[in-house]
PDB file of C-alpha atoms in Angstrom:
ATOM      1  CA  MET A   1     135.317 -46.329  64.785  1.00 61.00           C
ATOM      2  CA  LYS A   2     132.534 -44.244  66.702  1.00 69.00           C
ATOM      3  CA  GLU A   3     131.853 -40.790  65.761  1.00 79.00           C
ATOM      4  CA  GLN A   4     133.171 -38.179  67.996  1.00 84.00           C
ATOM      5  CA  TYR A   5     130.547 -36.317  69.833  1.00 86.00           C
ATOM      6  CA  THR A   6     130.098 -32.481  68.811  1.00 93.00           C
ATOM      7  CA  PRO A   7     127.705 -30.465  70.959  1.00 94.00           C
ATOM      8  CA  PRO A   8     125.037 -28.964  69.475  1.00 93.00           C
ATOM      9  CA  THR A   9     124.446 -25.168  69.452  1.00 96.00           C
ATOM     10  CA  ILE A  10     121.739 -25.552  71.986  1.00 97.00           C
ATOM     11  CA  TRP A  11     121.303 -28.505  74.089  1.00 93.00           C
ATOM     12  CA  THR A  12     118.616 -29.941  74.905  1.00 91.00           C
ATOM     13  CA  HIS A  13     117.509 -33.133  77.298  1.00 85.00           C
ATOM     14  CA  ASP A  14     117.591 -36.691  75.688  1.00 81.00           C
ATOM     15  CA  ALA A  15     116.071 -38.713  78.646  1.00 72.00           C
ATOM     16  CA  GLU A  16     116.770 -41.852  76.755  1.00 67.00           C
ATOM     17  CA  SER A  17     120.829 -41.407  77.511  1.00 65.00           C
ATOM     18  CA  GLY A  18     121.053 -40.891  81.250  1.00 63.00           C
ATOM     19  CA  GLY A  19     121.529 -44.663  81.908  1.00 66.00           C
ATOM     20  CA  LYS A  20     120.520 -45.843  85.471  1.00 68.00           C
ATOM     21  CA  TRP A  21     119.254 -42.567  86.537  1.00 66.00           C
ATOM     22  CA  ALA A  22     117.468 -41.591  83.327  1.00 69.00           C
ATOM     23  CA  SER A  23     114.298 -41.429  85.229  1.00 69.00           C
ATOM     24  CA  ILE A  24     114.821 -39.134  87.790  1.00 79.00           C
ATOM     25  CA  ASN A  25     116.958 -36.724  86.368  1.00 85.00           C
ATOM     26  CA  ARG A  26     115.780 -33.574  84.808  1.00 87.00           C
ATOM     27  CA  PRO A  27     117.173 -29.873  84.077  1.00 92.00           C
ATOM     28  CA  VAL A  28     114.291 -28.354  86.456  1.00 94.00           C
ATOM     29  CA  SER A  29     113.691 -28.262  89.625  1.00 96.00           C
ATOM     30  CA  GLY A  30     110.070 -28.596  91.615  1.00 96.00           C
ATOM     31  CA  ALA A  31     107.542 -31.093  92.787  1.00 97.00           C
ATOM     32  CA  THR A  32     106.239 -33.633  90.397  1.00 95.00           C
ATOM     33  CA  HIS A  33     103.470 -34.759  92.267  1.00 97.00           C
ATOM     34  CA  THR A  34     101.881 -34.103  95.660  1.00 98.00           C
ATOM     35  CA  LYS A  35     102.289 -36.409  98.804  1.00 97.00           C
ATOM     36  CA  ILE A  36     102.697 -35.217 102.498  1.00 97.00           C
ATOM     37  CA  LEU A  37     105.615 -36.555 104.732  1.00 98.00           C
ATOM     38  CA  PRO A  38     105.140 -38.646 107.306  1.00 98.00           C
ATOM     39  CA  VAL A  39     105.768 -37.281 110.734  1.00 98.00           C
ATOM     40  CA  GLY A  40     107.072 -39.385 113.888  1.00 98.00           C
ATOM     41  CA  GLU A  41     106.371 -39.019 117.358  1.00 98.00           C
ATOM     42  CA  HIS A  42     110.021 -37.095 117.985  1.00 98.00           C
ATOM     43  CA  ALA A  43     110.984 -33.603 117.613  1.00 98.00           C
ATOM     44  CA  LEU A  44     113.937 -34.609 114.949  1.00 98.00           C
ATOM     45  CA  GLN A  45     112.150 -36.093 111.549  1.00 98.00           C
ATOM     46  CA  LEU A  46     115.136 -36.952 108.850  1.00 99.00           C
ATOM     47  CA  TYR A  47     114.281 -37.387 105.664  1.00 98.00           C
ATOM     48  CA  SER A  48     116.625 -39.787 103.867  1.00 98.00           C
ATOM     49  CA  MET A  49     118.495 -42.790 102.361  1.00 98.00           C
ATOM     50  CA  GLY A  50     121.219 -44.520 103.712  1.00 98.00           C
ATOM     51  CA  THR A  51     123.779 -43.659 100.420  1.00 97.00           C
ATOM     52  CA  PRO A  52     127.437 -41.884 101.819  1.00 98.00           C
ATOM     53  CA  ASN A  53     125.522 -38.339 102.275  1.00 98.00           C
ATOM     54  CA  GLY A  54     122.305 -40.045 104.195  1.00 98.00           C
ATOM     55  CA  GLN A  55     124.742 -42.188 106.348  1.00 98.00           C
ATOM     56  CA  LYS A  56     126.590 -39.040 107.725  1.00 98.00           C
ATOM     57  CA  ILE A  57     123.382 -37.593 109.422  1.00 98.00           C
ATOM     58  CA  THR A  58     122.044 -40.908 110.787  1.00 98.00           C
ATOM     59  CA  ILE A  59     125.623 -41.985 112.032  1.00 99.00           C
ATOM     60  CA  MET A  60     125.870 -38.427 113.739  1.00 99.00           C
ATOM     61  CA  LEU A  61     122.392 -38.602 115.294  1.00 99.00           C
ATOM     62  CA  GLU A  62     123.827 -42.081 117.129  1.00 98.00           C
ATOM     63  CA  GLU A  63     126.412 -40.824 117.966  1.00 99.00           C
ATOM     64  CA  LEU A  64     124.571 -38.181 120.001  1.00 98.00           C
ATOM     65  CA  LEU A  65     122.549 -40.672 121.503  1.00 98.00           C
ATOM     66  CA  ALA A  66     125.501 -42.683 122.173  1.00 98.00           C
ATOM     67  CA  LEU A  67     126.920 -39.270 124.193  1.00 98.00           C
ATOM     68  CA  GLY A  68     123.820 -39.255 126.137  1.00 98.00           C
ATOM     69  CA  LYS A  69     122.200 -36.316 124.358  1.00 98.00           C
ATOM     70  CA  SER A  70     117.934 -36.011 123.759  1.00 98.00           C
ATOM     71  CA  ALA A  71     118.765 -36.585 119.962  1.00 98.00           C
ATOM     72  CA  GLU A  72     115.868 -39.024 119.400  1.00 98.00           C
ATOM     73  CA  TYR A  73     114.850 -39.122 116.069  1.00 98.00           C
ATOM     74  CA  ASP A  74     112.496 -40.800 113.595  1.00 98.00           C
ATOM     75  CA  ALA A  75     114.282 -41.645 109.601  1.00 98.00           C
ATOM     76  CA  HIS A  76     111.864 -41.750 106.968  1.00 98.00           C
ATOM     77  CA  MET A  77     113.058 -43.533 103.727  1.00 98.00           C
ATOM     78  CA  ILE A  78     112.992 -41.172 100.846  1.00 98.00           C
ATOM     79  CA  LYS A  79     113.478 -43.395  97.946  1.00 97.00           C
ATOM     80  CA  ILE A  80     115.862 -41.134  95.498  1.00 96.00           C
ATOM     81  CA  THR A  81     115.349 -43.963  92.588  1.00 93.00           C
ATOM     82  CA  GLU A  82     111.344 -44.020  92.797  1.00 94.00           C
ATOM     83  CA  GLY A  83     111.574 -40.029  92.786  1.00 95.00           C
ATOM     84  CA  ASP A  84     110.145 -39.545  96.174  1.00 97.00           C
ATOM     85  CA  GLN A  85     112.655 -36.585  96.502  1.00 97.00           C
ATOM     86  CA  PHE A  86     110.223 -34.790  93.753  1.00 97.00           C
ATOM     87  CA  SER A  87     107.012 -35.072  96.095  1.00 98.00           C
ATOM     88  CA  SER A  88     105.988 -32.117  97.519  1.00 98.00           C
ATOM     89  CA  GLY A  89     106.148 -32.474 101.096  1.00 98.00           C
ATOM     90  CA  PHE A  90     110.030 -33.059 100.144  1.00 98.00           C
ATOM     91  CA  VAL A  91     110.452 -30.012  97.761  1.00 98.00           C
ATOM     92  CA  ASP A  92     108.879 -27.593 100.777  1.00 98.00           C
ATOM     93  CA  ILE A  93     111.752 -28.541 102.956  1.00 98.00           C
ATOM     94  CA  ASN A  94     114.328 -29.149 100.292  1.00 98.00           C
ATOM     95  CA  PRO A  95     113.705 -26.844  97.287  1.00 98.00           C
ATOM     96  CA  ASN A  96     116.812 -28.649  96.084  1.00 97.00           C
ATOM     97  CA  SER A  97     115.358 -32.243  96.254  1.00 97.00           C
ATOM     98  CA  LYS A  98     118.322 -34.090  97.510  1.00 97.00           C
ATOM     99  CA  ILE A  99     118.826 -35.990 100.745  1.00 98.00           C
ATOM    100  CA  PRO A 100     119.385 -35.547 103.434  1.00 98.00           C
ATOM    101  CA  ALA A 101     116.673 -33.269 104.708  1.00 98.00           C
ATOM    102  CA  LEU A 102     116.065 -32.338 108.680  1.00 98.00           C
ATOM    103  CA  VAL A 103     112.789 -31.028 110.388  1.00 98.00           C
ATOM    104  CA  ASP A 104     113.475 -30.044 113.964  1.00 98.00           C
ATOM    105  CA  HIS A 105     110.018 -29.475 115.731  1.00 97.00           C
ATOM    106  CA  THR A 106     111.244 -27.204 118.479  1.00 94.00           C
ATOM    107  CA  PRO A 107     108.703 -25.147 120.733  1.00 92.00           C
ATOM    108  CA  ASP A 108     109.386 -22.203 118.660  1.00 92.00           C
ATOM    109  CA  GLY A 109     108.330 -23.947 115.467  1.00 92.00           C
ATOM    110  CA  ALA A 110     109.655 -26.134 112.844  1.00 96.00           C
ATOM    111  CA  GLU A 111     113.343 -25.441 111.719  1.00 97.00           C
ATOM    112  CA  THR A 112     113.811 -27.083 108.533  1.00 98.00           C
ATOM    113  CA  VAL A 113     117.504 -27.902 107.575  1.00 98.00           C
ATOM    114  CA  PHE A 114     118.847 -29.547 104.245  1.00 98.00           C
ATOM    115  CA  GLU A 115     122.555 -29.930 102.840  1.00 98.00           C
ATOM    116  CA  SER A 116     124.422 -32.623 105.110  1.00 98.00           C
ATOM    117  CA  ALA A 117     126.888 -30.396 106.087  1.00 98.00           C
ATOM    118  CA  SER A 118     124.636 -27.548 107.306  1.00 98.00           C
ATOM    119  CA  ILE A 119     122.607 -30.541 109.074  1.00 98.00           C
ATOM    120  CA  LEU A 120     125.848 -31.741 110.881  1.00 98.00           C
ATOM    121  CA  VAL A 121     126.831 -28.201 111.972  1.00 98.00           C
ATOM    122  CA  TYR A 122     123.229 -27.855 113.184  1.00 98.00           C
ATOM    123  CA  LEU A 123     122.986 -30.711 114.973  1.00 98.00           C
ATOM    124  CA  ALA A 124     126.827 -30.307 116.153  1.00 98.00           C
ATOM    125  CA  GLU A 125     125.585 -26.875 118.097  1.00 98.00           C
ATOM    126  CA  LYS A 126     122.120 -27.699 119.372  1.00 98.00           C
ATOM    127  CA  PHE A 127     123.740 -30.530 121.383  1.00 98.00           C
ATOM    128  CA  SER A 128     127.108 -28.805 122.130  1.00 98.00           C
ATOM    129  CA  ALA A 129     129.075 -31.762 120.431  1.00 98.00           C
ATOM    130  CA  LEU A 130     131.189 -33.182 118.266  1.00 98.00           C
ATOM    131  CA  LEU A 131     132.212 -29.295 117.127  1.00 98.00           C
ATOM    132  CA  PRO A 132     135.338 -27.712 119.169  1.00 97.00           C
ATOM    133  CA  GLU A 133     133.924 -24.346 120.720  1.00 93.00           C
ATOM    134  CA  LYS A 134     138.127 -23.331 120.513  1.00 91.00           C
ATOM    135  CA  SER A 135     138.425 -21.325 117.443  1.00 93.00           C
ATOM    136  CA  THR A 136     141.582 -22.927 115.990  1.00 95.00           C
ATOM    137  CA  GLN A 137     140.186 -26.387 116.431  1.00 96.00           C
ATOM    138  CA  ARG A 138     137.070 -25.373 114.769  1.00 98.00           C
ATOM    139  CA  THR A 139     138.727 -23.926 112.358  1.00 98.00           C
ATOM    140  CA  GLN A 140     140.161 -27.150 111.704  1.00 98.00           C
ATOM    141  CA  VAL A 141     137.178 -29.021 112.000  1.00 98.00           C
ATOM    142  CA  MET A 142     135.415 -26.516 109.437  1.00 98.00           C
ATOM    143  CA  ASN A 143     138.452 -26.720 106.797  1.00 98.00           C
ATOM    144  CA  TRP A 144     137.978 -30.640 106.318  1.00 98.00           C
ATOM    145  CA  LEU A 145     134.366 -30.645 106.710  1.00 98.00           C
ATOM    146  CA  PHE A 146     134.212 -28.237 103.432  1.00 98.00           C
ATOM    147  CA  TRP A 147     137.060 -29.897 102.032  1.00 98.00           C
ATOM    148  CA  LEU A 148     134.663 -33.040 102.219  1.00 98.00           C
ATOM    149  CA  HIS A 149     131.915 -31.318 100.574  1.00 97.00           C
ATOM    150  CA  GLY A 150     133.989 -29.880  97.731  1.00 97.00           C
ATOM    151  CA  SER A 151     135.979 -33.196  97.238  1.00 98.00           C
ATOM    152  CA  ALA A 152     133.258 -35.931  97.501  1.00 98.00           C
ATOM    153  CA  PRO A 153     131.508 -34.598  94.136  1.00 97.00           C
ATOM    154  CA  TYR A 154     134.523 -35.931  91.977  1.00 98.00           C
ATOM    155  CA  LEU A 155     134.361 -39.003  93.884  1.00 98.00           C
ATOM    156  CA  GLY A 156     130.785 -39.719  93.534  1.00 97.00           C
ATOM    157  CA  GLY A 157     129.169 -38.057  90.686  1.00 95.00           C
ATOM    158  CA  GLY A 158     132.782 -38.000  88.813  1.00 97.00           C
ATOM    159  CA  PHE A 159     134.518 -41.472  89.533  1.00 98.00           C
ATOM    160  CA  GLY A 160     131.476 -43.401  90.887  1.00 97.00           C
ATOM    161  CA  HIS A 161     128.980 -42.164  87.907  1.00 95.00           C
ATOM    162  CA  PHE A 162     131.500 -42.688  85.325  1.00 96.00           C
ATOM    163  CA  TYR A 163     133.148 -46.265  86.723  1.00 97.00           C
ATOM    164  CA  ALA A 164     130.045 -47.839  87.662  1.00 95.00           C
ATOM    165  CA  TYR A 165     126.632 -46.489  86.435  1.00 93.00           C
ATOM    166  CA  ALA A 166     127.233 -44.643  83.139  1.00 92.00           C
ATOM    167  CA  PRO A 167     125.509 -46.435  80.368  1.00 90.00           C
ATOM    168  CA  GLU A 168     129.041 -46.525  78.410  1.00 91.00           C
ATOM    169  CA  LYS A 169     132.447 -46.955  79.810  1.00 93.00           C
ATOM    170  CA  PHE A 170     134.225 -43.471  78.968  1.00 94.00           C
ATOM    171  CA  GLU A 171     138.362 -43.844  79.054  1.00 96.00           C
ATOM    172  CA  TYR A 172     138.733 -40.189  79.271  1.00 96.00           C
ATOM    173  CA  ALA A 173     136.452 -39.600  82.051  1.00 97.00           C
ATOM    174  CA  ILE A 174     137.160 -43.005  83.743  1.00 98.00           C
ATOM    175  CA  ASP A 175     141.204 -41.841  83.901  1.00 98.00           C
ATOM    176  CA  ARG A 176     140.229 -38.269  84.515  1.00 98.00           C
ATOM    177  CA  PHE A 177     138.222 -38.902  87.855  1.00 98.00           C
ATOM    178  CA  THR A 178     140.344 -42.015  88.843  1.00 98.00           C
ATOM    179  CA  MET A 179     143.455 -39.440  89.054  1.00 98.00           C
ATOM    180  CA  GLU A 180     141.363 -36.879  91.065  1.00 98.00           C
ATOM    181  CA  THR A 181     140.027 -39.705  93.445  1.00 98.00           C
ATOM    182  CA  LYS A 182     143.753 -40.830  94.449  1.00 98.00           C
ATOM    183  CA  ARG A 183     145.033 -37.202  94.797  1.00 98.00           C
ATOM    184  CA  GLN A 184     142.122 -36.981  97.132  1.00 98.00           C
ATOM    185  CA  LEU A 185     142.993 -40.328  99.085  1.00 98.00           C
ATOM    186  CA  ASP A 186     146.579 -39.103  99.077  1.00 98.00           C
ATOM    187  CA  VAL A 187     145.545 -35.868 100.322  1.00 98.00           C
ATOM    188  CA  LEU A 188     143.557 -37.843 103.380  1.00 98.00           C
ATOM    189  CA  ASP A 189     146.269 -40.488 103.927  1.00 98.00           C
ATOM    190  CA  LYS A 190     149.018 -37.770 104.519  1.00 98.00           C
ATOM    191  CA  GLN A 191     146.244 -35.844 106.878  1.00 98.00           C
ATOM    192  CA  LEU A 192     145.560 -39.248 109.118  1.00 98.00           C
ATOM    193  CA  ALA A 193     149.832 -39.868 109.200  1.00 98.00           C
ATOM    194  CA  LYS A 194     149.656 -37.056 111.166  1.00 98.00           C
ATOM    195  CA  HIS A 195     146.865 -37.002 113.610  1.00 98.00           C
ATOM    196  CA  GLU A 196     144.380 -40.065 114.987  1.00 98.00           C
ATOM    197  CA  PHE A 197     141.623 -37.935 113.317  1.00 98.00           C
ATOM    198  CA  ILE A 198     140.689 -36.091 110.102  1.00 98.00           C
ATOM    199  CA  ALA A 199     140.924 -32.885 112.023  1.00 98.00           C
ATOM    200  CA  GLY A 200     143.361 -33.259 114.577  1.00 96.00           C
ATOM    201  CA  ASP A 201     143.122 -35.611 117.564  1.00 94.00           C
ATOM    202  CA  GLU A 202     139.603 -35.435 118.507  1.00 97.00           C
ATOM    203  CA  TYR A 203     136.544 -37.324 116.982  1.00 98.00           C
ATOM    204  CA  SER A 204     134.410 -34.415 114.805  1.00 98.00           C
ATOM    205  CA  ILE A 205     131.725 -34.112 112.456  1.00 98.00           C
ATOM    206  CA  ALA A 206     134.789 -34.107 109.815  1.00 98.00           C
ATOM    207  CA  ASP A 207     135.377 -37.665 110.861  1.00 99.00           C
ATOM    208  CA  ILE A 208     131.297 -38.274 110.214  1.00 98.00           C
ATOM    209  CA  ALA A 209     131.172 -36.418 106.924  1.00 98.00           C
ATOM    210  CA  THR A 210     134.027 -38.248 105.500  1.00 98.00           C
ATOM    211  CA  TRP A 211     133.669 -41.912 106.396  1.00 98.00           C
ATOM    212  CA  PRO A 212     130.553 -42.531 104.384  1.00 98.00           C
ATOM    213  CA  TRP A 213     132.345 -41.626 101.448  1.00 98.00           C
ATOM    214  CA  TYR A 214     135.922 -42.551 101.660  1.00 98.00           C
ATOM    215  CA  GLY A 215     136.014 -44.821 104.554  1.00 98.00           C
ATOM    216  CA  ASN A 216     133.293 -46.973 102.579  1.00 98.00           C
ATOM    217  CA  LEU A 217     135.556 -46.372  99.383  1.00 98.00           C
ATOM    218  CA  ILE A 218     138.593 -47.439 101.216  1.00 97.00           C
ATOM    219  CA  LEU A 219     137.187 -50.869 102.721  1.00 97.00           C
ATOM    220  CA  GLY A 220     135.814 -51.969  99.368  1.00 96.00           C
ATOM    221  CA  LYS A 221     132.088 -50.800 100.125  1.00 95.00           C
ATOM    222  CA  LEU A 222     131.568 -48.733  97.506  1.00 96.00           C
ATOM    223  CA  TYR A 223     131.594 -49.016  93.687  1.00 96.00           C
ATOM    224  CA  ASP A 224     133.472 -52.381  93.879  1.00 94.00           C
ATOM    225  CA  ALA A 225     136.595 -50.533  93.013  1.00 97.00           C
ATOM    226  CA  LYS A 226     139.198 -51.198  95.761  1.00 96.00           C
ATOM    227  CA  ASP A 227     141.533 -53.396  93.514  1.00 97.00           C
ATOM    228  CA  PHE A 228     140.957 -50.624  90.788  1.00 98.00           C
ATOM    229  CA  LEU A 229     142.117 -47.592  92.900  1.00 98.00           C
ATOM    230  CA  GLN A 230     144.555 -50.041  94.934  1.00 98.00           C
ATOM    231  CA  VAL A 231     143.225 -48.937  98.045  1.00 97.00           C
ATOM    232  CA  ALA A 232     145.441 -51.147 100.181  1.00 96.00           C
ATOM    233  CA  ASP A 233     148.125 -48.878  99.518  1.00 97.00           C
ATOM    234  CA  TYR A 234     146.516 -46.038 101.862  1.00 98.00           C
ATOM    235  CA  ASN A 235     147.535 -47.588 105.316  1.00 98.00           C
ATOM    236  CA  HIS A 236     146.487 -44.420 107.344  1.00 98.00           C
ATOM    237  CA  ILE A 237     142.985 -44.300 105.939  1.00 98.00           C
ATOM    238  CA  GLN A 238     142.982 -47.866 106.272  1.00 98.00           C
ATOM    239  CA  ARG A 239     143.661 -47.913 110.187  1.00 98.00           C
ATOM    240  CA  TRP A 240     141.280 -44.684 110.533  1.00 98.00           C
ATOM    241  CA  ALA A 241     138.603 -46.167 108.342  1.00 98.00           C
ATOM    242  CA  LYS A 242     138.382 -49.541 110.265  1.00 98.00           C
ATOM    243  CA  ALA A 243     138.798 -47.580 113.862  1.00 98.00           C
ATOM    244  CA  MET A 244     135.287 -45.651 112.774  1.00 98.00           C
ATOM    245  CA  LEU A 245     133.599 -48.910 111.508  1.00 98.00           C
ATOM    246  CA  ALA A 246     134.169 -50.188 114.915  1.00 98.00           C
ATOM    247  CA  ARG A 247     132.367 -47.536 116.533  1.00 98.00           C
ATOM    248  CA  PRO A 248     128.621 -48.905 117.810  1.00 98.00           C
ATOM    249  CA  ALA A 249     127.147 -45.801 116.316  1.00 98.00           C
ATOM    250  CA  VAL A 250     128.758 -46.017 113.185  1.00 98.00           C
ATOM    251  CA  GLN A 251     127.299 -49.497 112.917  1.00 98.00           C
ATOM    252  CA  ARG A 252     123.650 -48.394 113.767  1.00 98.00           C
ATOM    253  CA  GLY A 253     123.669 -45.047 111.686  1.00 98.00           C
ATOM    254  CA  CYS A 254     124.986 -47.292 108.368  1.00 97.00           C
ATOM    255  CA  ILE A 255     122.050 -49.269 108.509  1.00 98.00           C
ATOM    256  CA  VAL A 256     119.225 -46.874 108.681  1.00 98.00           C
ATOM    257  CA  ASN A 257     116.990 -46.017 105.514  1.00 98.00           C
ATOM    258  CA  ARG A 258     118.694 -48.801 104.055  1.00 97.00           C
ATOM    259  CA  THR A 259     116.611 -51.690 101.690  1.00 96.00           C
ATOM    260  CA  TRP A 260     119.612 -53.296 100.013  1.00 96.00           C
ATOM    261  CA  GLY A 261     122.639 -55.604 101.134  1.00 95.00           C
ATOM    262  CA  GLU A 262     122.002 -58.152 103.872  1.00 96.00           C
ATOM    263  CA  ALA A 263     118.983 -58.696 106.425  1.00 97.00           C
ATOM    264  CA  TRP A 264     120.759 -57.197 109.300  1.00 96.00           C
ATOM    265  CA  GLU A 265     121.902 -54.049 107.370  1.00 97.00           C
ATOM    266  CA  GLN A 266     118.397 -52.829 106.455  1.00 97.00           C
ATOM    267  CA  LEU A 267     115.897 -50.718 108.121  1.00 98.00           C
ATOM    268  CA  GLU A 268     113.907 -48.712 105.787  1.00 98.00           C
ATOM    269  CA  ASN A 269     112.521 -46.251 108.811  1.00 98.00           C
ATOM    270  CA  ARG A 270     113.786 -45.943 112.043  1.00 98.00           C
ATOM    271  CA  HIS A 271     111.690 -44.855 114.873  1.00 98.00           C
ATOM    272  CA  SER A 272     113.297 -46.013 118.146  1.00 98.00           C
ATOM    273  CA  ALA A 273     116.714 -47.366 119.378  1.00 98.00           C
ATOM    274  CA  GLU A 274     114.906 -50.930 119.478  1.00 98.00           C
ATOM    275  CA  ASP A 275     114.572 -50.451 115.448  1.00 98.00           C
ATOM    276  CA  ILE A 276     118.091 -50.841 115.204  1.00 98.00           C
ATOM    277  CA  ASP A 277     118.525 -53.352 117.906  1.00 98.00           C
ATOM    278  CA  ASN A 278     116.473 -56.100 116.245  1.00 98.00           C
ATOM    279  CA  VAL A 279     117.979 -55.595 112.835  1.00 98.00           C
ATOM    280  CA  LEU A 280     121.766 -55.794 113.977  1.00 97.00           C
ATOM    281  CA  ALA A 281     120.313 -59.103 115.938  1.00 97.00           C
ATOM    282  CA  LEU A 282     120.083 -61.024 112.712  1.00 97.00           C
ATOM    283  CA  LYS A 283     124.071 -60.043 112.405  1.00 94.00           C
ATOM    284  CA  PRO A 284     125.965 -63.746 112.049  1.00 94.00           C
ATOM    285  CA  VAL A 285     128.545 -63.912 115.295  1.00 86.00           C
TER     286      VAL A 285
END
């Protein structure tokens, strides 16, 4: 039997024990190297990667474009597995070194926005879209947006880490976060049994924030855990997740800042609508 771990009096960082992310995880913040971020021709400059958190913003931007808003953008890949988020340029716009981060080059100067919920609200307010103006409806959207940001870390950093990425499988940790993930799925399923969308009967940034995590999970596109979690049992999330994926803007946003998957799912950097069109044209009919 393996000896039980006893925490030391003072914790010290063991760079060899971090598994897949050991090379980039560290207990301090700040830049590790000097690098200037690229800047494209559009006012909106997104620095991101096509993880669930990154997909939130590219889906949002594509939805805004579909609504006819002037939301053209450049999306630059930040390779988090290679430590791009610790460059001096990225740390300047997000001292927390997490994707996504957005710079809006306005006539009054550059506005920097980080944290995906903050970016979603910023864009919704800037373009007057996907966030209701009425206080009651707006409150419900904000309730579910913040629910997502309180819940997703248990799914990603909890369940996802211990189920898919940890160097060893720990039954206690997997059981703990599986229970919480299934509880969250039950919360969502019951909400979607009553409403077409997450926060009611209108599509909103609450759906855009939630789908990359729980939609991808329920459709078997995250952690390869659909059987383990019995995701087919959540009928109402299944209905919503499939309806979301049928939206052209969701399909377009999902491929941006990706370098994995099928050829038609990969677009490292995005500078125009044609960039996405050319990649999606590779998708088998």
